[in-house]
mmCIF file of C-alpha atoms in Angstrom:
data_model
loop_
_atom_site.group_PDB
_atom_site.id
_atom_site.type_symbol
_atom_site.label_atom_id
_atom_site.label_comp_id
_atom_site.label_asym_id
_atom_site.label_seq_id
_atom_site.Cartn_x
_atom_site.Cartn_y
_atom_site.Cartn_z
ATOM 1 C CA MET A 1 147.408 -79.260 -41.990
ATOM 2 C CA GLU A 2 150.868 -80.342 -43.134
ATOM 3 C CA LEU A 3 154.177 -78.503 -43.189
ATOM 4 C CA ARG A 4 154.131 -78.362 -46.991
ATOM 5 C CA HIS A 5 150.854 -76.404 -46.874
ATOM 6 C CA LEU A 6 152.586 -73.749 -44.815
ATOM 7 C CA ARG A 7 155.586 -73.590 -47.119
ATOM 8 C CA TYR A 8 153.324 -73.255 -50.120
ATOM 9 C CA PHE A 9 151.346 -70.483 -48.460
ATOM 10 C CA LEU A 10 154.505 -68.518 -47.583
ATOM 11 C CA ALA A 11 155.776 -68.789 -51.157
ATOM 12 C CA VAL A 12 152.509 -67.434 -52.607
ATOM 13 C CA ALA A 13 152.336 -64.722 -49.934
ATOM 14 C CA LYS A 14 155.834 -63.599 -50.901
ATOM 15 C CA GLU A 15 155.368 -63.659 -54.679
ATOM 16 C CA LEU A 16 151.639 -62.754 -54.769
ATOM 17 C CA ASN A 17 151.586 -64.729 -57.967
ATOM 18 C CA PHE A 18 150.745 -68.421 -58.232
ATOM 19 C CA THR A 19 152.810 -68.926 -61.372
ATOM 20 C CA LYS A 20 155.984 -67.419 -59.853
ATOM 21 C CA ALA A 21 155.434 -69.242 -56.580
ATOM 22 C CA SER A 22 155.064 -72.565 -58.380
ATOM 23 C CA GLU A 23 158.375 -71.938 -60.164
ATOM 24 C CA VAL A 24 160.112 -71.201 -56.852
ATOM 25 C CA LEU A 25 158.637 -74.353 -55.335
ATOM 26 C CA CYS A 26 159.377 -76.438 -58.453
ATOM 27 C CA ILE A 27 155.794 -77.685 -58.760
ATOM 28 C CA SER A 28 153.098 -76.978 -61.329
ATOM 29 C CA GLN A 29 150.495 -74.294 -60.688
ATOM 30 C CA PRO A 30 147.303 -76.432 -60.430
ATOM 31 C CA PRO A 31 148.553 -78.568 -57.518
ATOM 32 C CA LEU A 32 149.776 -75.419 -55.781
ATOM 33 C CA SER A 33 146.384 -73.744 -56.102
ATOM 34 C CA ARG A 34 144.733 -76.918 -54.842
ATOM 35 C CA GLN A 35 147.027 -77.111 -51.793
ATOM 36 C CA ILE A 36 146.311 -73.468 -50.895
ATOM 37 C CA LYS A 37 142.585 -74.110 -51.207
ATOM 38 C CA GLU A 38 142.891 -77.143 -48.920
ATOM 39 C CA LEU A 39 144.674 -74.939 -46.348
ATOM 40 C CA GLU A 40 141.941 -72.289 -46.539
ATOM 41 C CA ASN A 41 139.214 -74.912 -46.170
ATOM 42 C CA GLU A 42 140.953 -76.445 -43.167
ATOM 43 C CA ILE A 43 141.317 -73.222 -41.180
ATOM 44 C CA GLY A 44 138.011 -71.845 -42.496
ATOM 45 C CA VAL A 45 139.132 -68.499 -43.894
ATOM 46 C CA GLU A 46 140.156 -67.021 -47.224
ATOM 47 C CA LEU A 47 143.828 -66.153 -47.154
ATOM 48 C CA PHE A 48 144.078 -64.642 -50.641
ATOM 49 C CA ASP A 49 141.870 -62.319 -52.653
ATOM 50 C CA ARG A 50 142.068 -63.599 -56.219
ATOM 51 C CA SER A 51 139.806 -60.988 -57.847
ATOM 52 C CA ASN A 52 140.703 -58.865 -60.890
ATOM 53 C CA LYS A 53 143.398 -61.325 -61.971
ATOM 54 C CA LYS A 54 145.539 -60.181 -59.048
ATOM 55 C CA VAL A 55 146.515 -62.082 -55.945
ATOM 56 C CA MET A 56 146.421 -60.149 -52.692
ATOM 57 C CA LEU A 57 146.528 -61.195 -49.074
ATOM 58 C CA THR A 58 143.301 -60.737 -47.187
ATOM 59 C CA ALA A 59 143.489 -59.155 -43.735
ATOM 60 C CA ALA A 60 143.344 -62.651 -42.256
ATOM 61 C CA GLY A 61 145.985 -63.815 -44.735
ATOM 62 C CA ALA A 62 148.310 -60.931 -43.842
ATOM 63 C CA TYR A 63 148.038 -61.790 -40.131
ATOM 64 C CA PHE A 64 148.563 -65.493 -40.848
ATOM 65 C CA ASN A 65 151.643 -64.670 -42.933
ATOM 66 C CA GLN A 66 153.136 -62.454 -40.216
ATOM 67 C CA GLU A 67 152.623 -64.924 -37.395
ATOM 68 C CA LEU A 68 153.575 -67.968 -39.436
ATOM 69 C CA THR A 69 156.862 -66.362 -40.529
ATOM 70 C CA LYS A 70 157.700 -65.573 -36.922
ATOM 71 C CA HIS A 71 156.902 -69.019 -35.554
ATOM 72 C CA LEU A 72 158.441 -70.885 -38.483
ATOM 73 C CA GLN A 73 161.807 -69.490 -37.423
ATOM 74 C CA ASP A 74 161.257 -71.082 -34.018
ATOM 75 C CA LEU A 75 160.299 -74.317 -35.742
ATOM 76 C CA GLU A 76 163.498 -74.264 -37.819
ATOM 77 C CA ALA A 77 165.518 -73.808 -34.624
ATOM 78 C CA ILE A 78 163.697 -76.746 -33.045
ATOM 79 C CA VAL A 79 164.420 -78.897 -36.101
ATOM 80 C CA LEU A 80 168.102 -77.914 -35.975
ATOM 81 C CA GLU A 81 168.396 -78.843 -32.303
ATOM 82 C CA THR A 82 166.587 -82.107 -32.994
ATOM 83 C CA LYS A 83 169.136 -82.935 -35.684
ATOM 84 C CA LYS A 84 171.976 -82.143 -33.291
ATOM 85 C CA ILE A 85 170.562 -84.518 -30.721
ATOM 86 C CA SER A 86 170.138 -87.235 -33.346
ATOM 87 C CA GLU A 87 173.804 -86.758 -34.302
ATOM 88 C CA HIS A 88 174.853 -87.571 -30.724
ATOM 89 C CA VAL A 89 175.895 -84.054 -29.777
ATOM 90 C CA ASN A 90 173.895 -84.116 -26.551
ATOM 91 C CA GLY A 91 176.103 -86.506 -24.604
ATOM 92 C CA VAL A 92 179.346 -86.131 -22.652
ATOM 93 C CA TYR A 93 182.452 -84.818 -24.422
ATOM 94 C CA LYS A 94 185.768 -85.239 -22.603
ATOM 95 C CA ILE A 95 188.733 -82.963 -23.263
ATOM 96 C CA GLY A 96 192.182 -83.471 -21.778
ATOM 97 C CA TYR A 97 194.787 -80.726 -21.755
ATOM 98 C CA ILE A 98 198.185 -80.000 -20.282
ATOM 99 C CA SER A 99 198.499 -77.232 -17.690
ATOM 100 C CA SER A 100 201.006 -75.343 -19.841
ATOM 101 C CA ILE A 101 198.254 -74.314 -22.269
ATOM 102 C CA CYS A 102 196.917 -70.778 -21.936
ATOM 103 C CA PRO A 103 193.723 -71.006 -19.793
ATOM 104 C CA GLU A 104 191.996 -68.430 -21.988
ATOM 105 C CA THR A 105 192.300 -70.784 -24.949
ATOM 106 C CA ILE A 106 190.497 -73.574 -23.088
ATOM 107 C CA THR A 107 187.784 -71.139 -22.009
ATOM 108 C CA ASN A 108 187.290 -69.952 -25.581
ATOM 109 C CA LEU A 109 187.056 -73.559 -26.800
ATOM 110 C CA VAL A 110 184.382 -74.435 -24.220
ATOM 111 C CA GLN A 111 182.399 -71.300 -25.091
ATOM 112 C CA PHE A 112 182.560 -72.183 -28.785
ATOM 113 C CA LEU A 113 181.426 -75.772 -28.269
ATOM 114 C CA THR A 114 178.676 -74.733 -25.853
ATOM 115 C CA GLN A 115 177.274 -72.278 -28.369
ATOM 116 C CA LYS A 116 177.478 -74.746 -31.250
ATOM 117 C CA TYR A 117 176.246 -77.761 -29.265
ATOM 118 C CA PRO A 118 174.066 -76.404 -26.433
ATOM 119 C CA TYR A 119 173.062 -79.857 -25.183
ATOM 120 C CA LEU A 120 176.644 -81.069 -24.881
ATOM 121 C CA ASN A 121 178.051 -81.846 -21.435
ATOM 122 C CA ILE A 122 181.729 -80.907 -21.592
ATOM 123 C CA LYS A 123 184.168 -82.352 -19.068
ATOM 124 C CA LEU A 124 187.710 -80.982 -18.752
ATOM 125 C CA TYR A 125 190.699 -82.883 -17.391
ATOM 126 C CA GLU A 126 194.053 -81.201 -16.741
ATOM 127 C CA VAL A 127 196.448 -84.145 -16.969
ATOM 128 C CA SER A 128 199.918 -84.897 -18.266
ATOM 129 C CA THR A 129 200.699 -85.942 -21.811
ATOM 130 C CA VAL A 130 201.587 -89.455 -20.630
ATOM 131 C CA LYS A 131 198.210 -89.951 -18.944
ATOM 132 C CA GLN A 132 196.329 -88.393 -21.853
ATOM 133 C CA ILE A 133 197.928 -90.784 -24.311
ATOM 134 C CA LEU A 134 196.780 -93.741 -22.228
ATOM 135 C CA ALA A 135 193.271 -92.292 -21.882
ATOM 136 C CA LEU A 136 193.037 -91.624 -25.632
ATOM 137 C CA GLU A 137 194.164 -95.170 -26.405
ATOM 138 C CA GLN A 138 191.419 -96.467 -24.115
ATOM 139 C CA ASN A 139 188.786 -94.117 -25.595
ATOM 140 C CA LYS A 140 188.389 -92.363 -22.260
ATOM 141 C CA LEU A 141 189.068 -88.967 -23.860
ATOM 142 C CA ASP A 142 187.523 -87.522 -27.009
ATOM 143 C CA LEU A 143 190.168 -84.846 -27.537
ATOM 144 C CA GLY A 144 193.608 -84.411 -26.061
ATOM 145 C CA ILE A 145 195.902 -81.377 -26.073
ATOM 146 C CA VAL A 146 199.396 -82.759 -25.538
ATOM 147 C CA ARG A 147 203.058 -82.078 -26.170
ATOM 148 C CA ALA A 148 205.141 -84.122 -28.557
ATOM 149 C CA PRO A 149 206.438 -86.739 -28.791
ATOM 150 C CA LEU A 150 203.329 -88.833 -29.287
ATOM 151 C CA VAL A 151 203.968 -92.375 -30.510
ATOM 152 C CA SER A 152 200.869 -94.555 -30.676
ATOM 153 C CA THR A 153 199.155 -96.654 -33.336
ATOM 154 C CA LYS A 154 195.802 -95.956 -31.678
ATOM 155 C CA ILE A 155 195.875 -92.155 -31.845
ATOM 156 C CA ASP A 156 195.654 -89.590 -34.629
ATOM 157 C CA SER A 157 197.186 -86.174 -34.042
ATOM 158 C CA LYS A 158 197.709 -82.827 -35.729
ATOM 159 C CA LEU A 159 200.266 -80.140 -35.023
ATOM 160 C CA TRP A 160 198.540 -77.211 -33.330
ATOM 161 C CA PHE A 161 201.545 -74.910 -32.971
ATOM 162 C CA LYS A 162 205.286 -74.849 -32.353
ATOM 163 C CA ASP A 163 206.432 -73.185 -29.161
ATOM 164 C CA SER A 164 209.866 -71.952 -28.128
ATOM 165 C CA TYR A 165 211.139 -71.537 -24.563
ATOM 166 C CA VAL A 166 211.853 -68.656 -22.193
ATOM 167 C CA LEU A 167 213.631 -68.364 -18.874
ATOM 168 C CA ILE A 168 211.375 -66.893 -16.199
ATOM 169 C CA PHE A 169 212.556 -65.265 -12.948
ATOM 170 C CA ASN A 170 211.570 -62.704 -10.326
ATOM 171 C CA ALA A 171 213.417 -59.513 -11.250
ATOM 172 C CA ASN A 172 212.889 -58.109 -7.751
ATOM 173 C CA LYS A 173 214.873 -61.010 -6.298
ATOM 174 C CA ILE A 174 217.453 -61.627 -9.020
ATOM 175 C CA ASN A 175 219.342 -58.770 -10.639
ATOM 176 C CA LYS A 176 220.479 -60.327 -13.891
ATOM 177 C CA SER A 177 219.732 -59.679 -17.549
ATOM 178 C CA GLY A 178 222.036 -61.970 -19.544
ATOM 179 C CA ASP A 179 221.415 -65.330 -21.182
ATOM 180 C CA LEU A 180 220.585 -68.609 -19.449
ATOM 181 C CA SER A 181 224.221 -69.413 -18.603
ATOM 182 C CA GLU A 182 224.284 -66.501 -16.121
ATOM 183 C CA PHE A 183 221.597 -68.282 -14.077
ATOM 184 C CA LYS A 184 223.511 -71.569 -13.723
ATOM 185 C CA ASN A 185 223.987 -71.098 -9.974
ATOM 186 C CA GLU A 186 220.326 -70.365 -9.296
ATOM 187 C CA VAL A 187 217.775 -72.781 -7.881
ATOM 188 C CA PHE A 188 215.566 -74.219 -10.645
ATOM 189 C CA VAL A 189 211.904 -75.203 -10.533
ATOM 190 C CA PHE A 190 210.953 -77.931 -13.022
ATOM 191 C CA PHE A 191 208.051 -80.181 -13.857
ATOM 192 C CA ASN A 192 208.208 -83.480 -12.022
ATOM 193 C CA LYS A 193 210.306 -85.962 -14.000
ATOM 194 C CA ASP A 194 207.823 -88.831 -13.663
ATOM 195 C CA TYR A 195 204.878 -86.582 -14.529
ATOM 196 C CA ALA A 196 206.340 -85.088 -17.727
ATOM 197 C CA PRO A 197 209.518 -87.007 -18.601
ATOM 198 C CA SER A 198 209.928 -85.706 -22.163
ATOM 199 C CA TYR A 199 209.424 -82.114 -21.081
ATOM 200 C CA TYR A 200 211.802 -82.572 -18.147
ATOM 201 C CA ASN A 201 214.506 -84.002 -20.404
ATOM 202 C CA ALA A 202 214.002 -81.189 -22.933
ATOM 203 C CA LEU A 203 214.752 -78.619 -20.235
ATOM 204 C CA LEU A 204 217.888 -80.528 -19.207
ATOM 205 C CA GLU A 205 218.997 -80.503 -22.837
ATOM 206 C CA ILE A 206 218.506 -76.736 -23.035
ATOM 207 C CA CYS A 207 220.611 -76.175 -19.924
ATOM 208 C CA ALA A 208 223.307 -78.471 -21.305
ATOM 209 C CA LYS A 209 223.355 -76.364 -24.459
ATOM 210 C CA TYR A 210 224.186 -73.368 -22.271
ATOM 211 C CA GLY A 211 226.943 -75.313 -20.509
ATOM 212 C CA PHE A 212 225.582 -76.365 -17.123
ATOM 213 C CA VAL A 213 223.453 -78.868 -15.220
ATOM 214 C CA PRO A 214 220.577 -77.129 -13.413
ATOM 215 C CA ASN A 215 220.232 -77.306 -9.635
ATOM 216 C CA ILE A 216 216.636 -78.583 -9.517
ATOM 217 C CA VAL A 217 215.371 -78.120 -5.977
ATOM 218 C CA HIS A 218 211.621 -77.777 -6.479
ATOM 219 C CA GLU A 219 209.331 -79.806 -8.741
ATOM 220 C CA SER A 220 205.631 -79.518 -9.513
ATOM 221 C CA ASN A 221 203.015 -81.159 -11.725
ATOM 222 C CA ASN A 222 201.370 -77.849 -12.635
ATOM 223 C CA ILE A 223 202.723 -74.893 -14.592
ATOM 224 C CA ASN A 224 200.767 -72.390 -12.512
ATOM 225 C CA SER A 225 202.377 -73.734 -9.341
ATOM 226 C CA ILE A 226 205.806 -73.476 -10.955
ATOM 227 C CA ILE A 227 205.209 -69.857 -11.941
ATOM 228 C CA GLN A 228 203.880 -69.059 -8.474
ATOM 229 C CA LEU A 229 207.070 -70.442 -6.890
ATOM 230 C CA VAL A 230 209.098 -68.269 -9.256
ATOM 231 C CA ARG A 231 206.968 -65.215 -8.397
ATOM 232 C CA ASN A 232 207.703 -65.845 -4.733
ATOM 233 C CA GLY A 233 211.431 -65.864 -5.446
ATOM 234 C CA LEU A 234 211.937 -69.564 -4.714
ATOM 235 C CA GLY A 235 213.748 -70.263 -7.971
ATOM 236 C CA VAL A 236 213.841 -69.724 -11.722
ATOM 237 C CA SER A 237 212.332 -71.884 -14.425
ATOM 238 C CA ILE A 238 212.073 -72.543 -18.134
ATOM 239 C CA ILE A 239 208.567 -72.434 -19.615
ATOM 240 C CA PRO A 240 206.934 -72.337 -23.073
ATOM 241 C CA ARG A 241 207.074 -68.863 -24.590
ATOM 242 C CA SER A 242 203.321 -68.881 -25.289
ATOM 243 C CA LEU A 243 202.659 -68.499 -21.548
ATOM 244 C CA LYS A 244 204.231 -65.044 -21.345
ATOM 245 C CA LYS A 245 200.983 -63.318 -22.303
ATOM 246 C CA SER A 246 198.834 -65.087 -19.718
ATOM 247 C CA HIS A 247 201.361 -64.635 -16.870
ATOM 248 C CA ASN A 248 202.433 -61.058 -17.405
ATOM 249 C CA TYR A 249 203.070 -60.147 -13.770
ATOM 250 C CA PRO A 250 205.104 -56.982 -13.056
ATOM 251 C CA GLU A 251 207.704 -58.780 -10.928
ATOM 252 C CA LEU A 252 208.435 -61.421 -13.561
ATOM 253 C CA SER A 253 211.015 -61.133 -16.316
ATOM 254 C CA PHE A 254 211.476 -63.371 -19.332
ATOM 255 C CA VAL A 255 214.575 -64.185 -21.353
ATOM 256 C CA ASP A 256 214.131 -65.757 -24.790
ATOM 257 C CA LEU A 257 216.214 -68.899 -25.230
ATOM 258 C CA ASP A 258 217.815 -70.506 -28.269
ATOM 259 C CA CYS A 259 215.078 -70.637 -30.928
ATOM 260 C CA ASN A 260 216.383 -74.006 -32.106
ATOM 261 C CA PHE A 261 214.766 -75.544 -29.053
ATOM 262 C CA THR A 262 211.052 -75.917 -29.656
ATOM 263 C CA THR A 263 208.149 -77.943 -28.328
ATOM 264 C CA ASN A 264 205.242 -79.081 -30.502
ATOM 265 C CA VAL A 265 201.723 -78.883 -29.125
ATOM 266 C CA LEU A 266 199.440 -81.502 -30.681
ATOM 267 C CA LEU A 267 195.677 -82.026 -30.961
ATOM 268 C CA ALA A 268 195.000 -85.741 -30.541
ATOM 269 C CA LYS A 269 191.996 -88.043 -30.807
ATOM 270 C CA PRO A 270 191.409 -91.791 -30.694
ATOM 271 C CA ARG A 271 192.046 -93.305 -34.119
ATOM 272 C CA GLN A 272 188.936 -94.431 -36.033
ATOM 273 C CA LYS A 273 186.703 -92.487 -33.653
ATOM 274 C CA ASP A 274 185.263 -89.847 -35.954
ATOM 275 C CA SER A 275 183.238 -87.089 -34.347
ATOM 276 C CA LYS A 276 181.692 -83.904 -35.697
ATOM 277 C CA ILE A 277 182.365 -82.305 -32.340
ATOM 278 C CA THR A 278 186.070 -83.096 -32.562
ATOM 279 C CA GLU A 279 186.170 -81.784 -36.134
ATOM 280 C CA SER A 280 184.580 -78.556 -34.947
ATOM 281 C CA ALA A 281 186.902 -78.247 -31.950
ATOM 282 C CA VAL A 282 190.065 -78.877 -33.987
ATOM 283 C CA SER A 283 188.970 -76.450 -36.714
ATOM 284 C CA PHE A 284 188.292 -73.785 -34.090
ATOM 285 C CA LEU A 285 191.703 -74.215 -32.470
ATOM 286 C CA LEU A 286 193.533 -74.235 -35.803
ATOM 287 C CA GLU A 287 191.947 -70.976 -36.975
#
């Protein structure tokens, strides 16, 4: 018994007409009739009643049709998974991302990839843009979520979204509501300069625009740690506006800053390393 015998049987069972079934299958009627007869001979039962110039399923044929339809769906799923494995979607896929990306977005991405590629082993690395660029250049990451600038001849990137900035502070500790210049005498919490130099310098530039040099007392390599320090009243900070939604704590207040200051978030991959998984991931994030 071959797979084509089963496909031929299902076509005839659906049409109950050999001529119509042969048209659907794009074969002539005599070979189709012969293939069905071979199937009946092999399993030892008559599947169709061909009397009175009509084609009807026998009781055995009706049962065979019902069960075959059910199990063929399982077979199609098996074939699909087999194809996925053959396309190398059952290995390890490494994603780097900066901590200032909404955690929910990363979770949604992993859920999407897990559903689409169930045999994929996804590894996540929360690392700085600088370290991601090096890892991408060395093919140690398959996908990187970084902040511009990204200058490398070994990496391809796409703009994911543009982000503006907000001042964040604990309103229970600081009773102010003006623009950034009113906070010039406050303690500031920034990303570590060596960890995220471009981001660090961007924040200095913003403060300079508002006429002061920030008093940076605390530094951290993680945005969640920075926000926690601010929540505890240990300083104020400047963060990407996109984080407001995921850190909407009652004690925190946000002040929108000059919209001319923006930060570009990029989706990056090693150049000349094409991957269907990366295409899927990037398409999902860009939707």
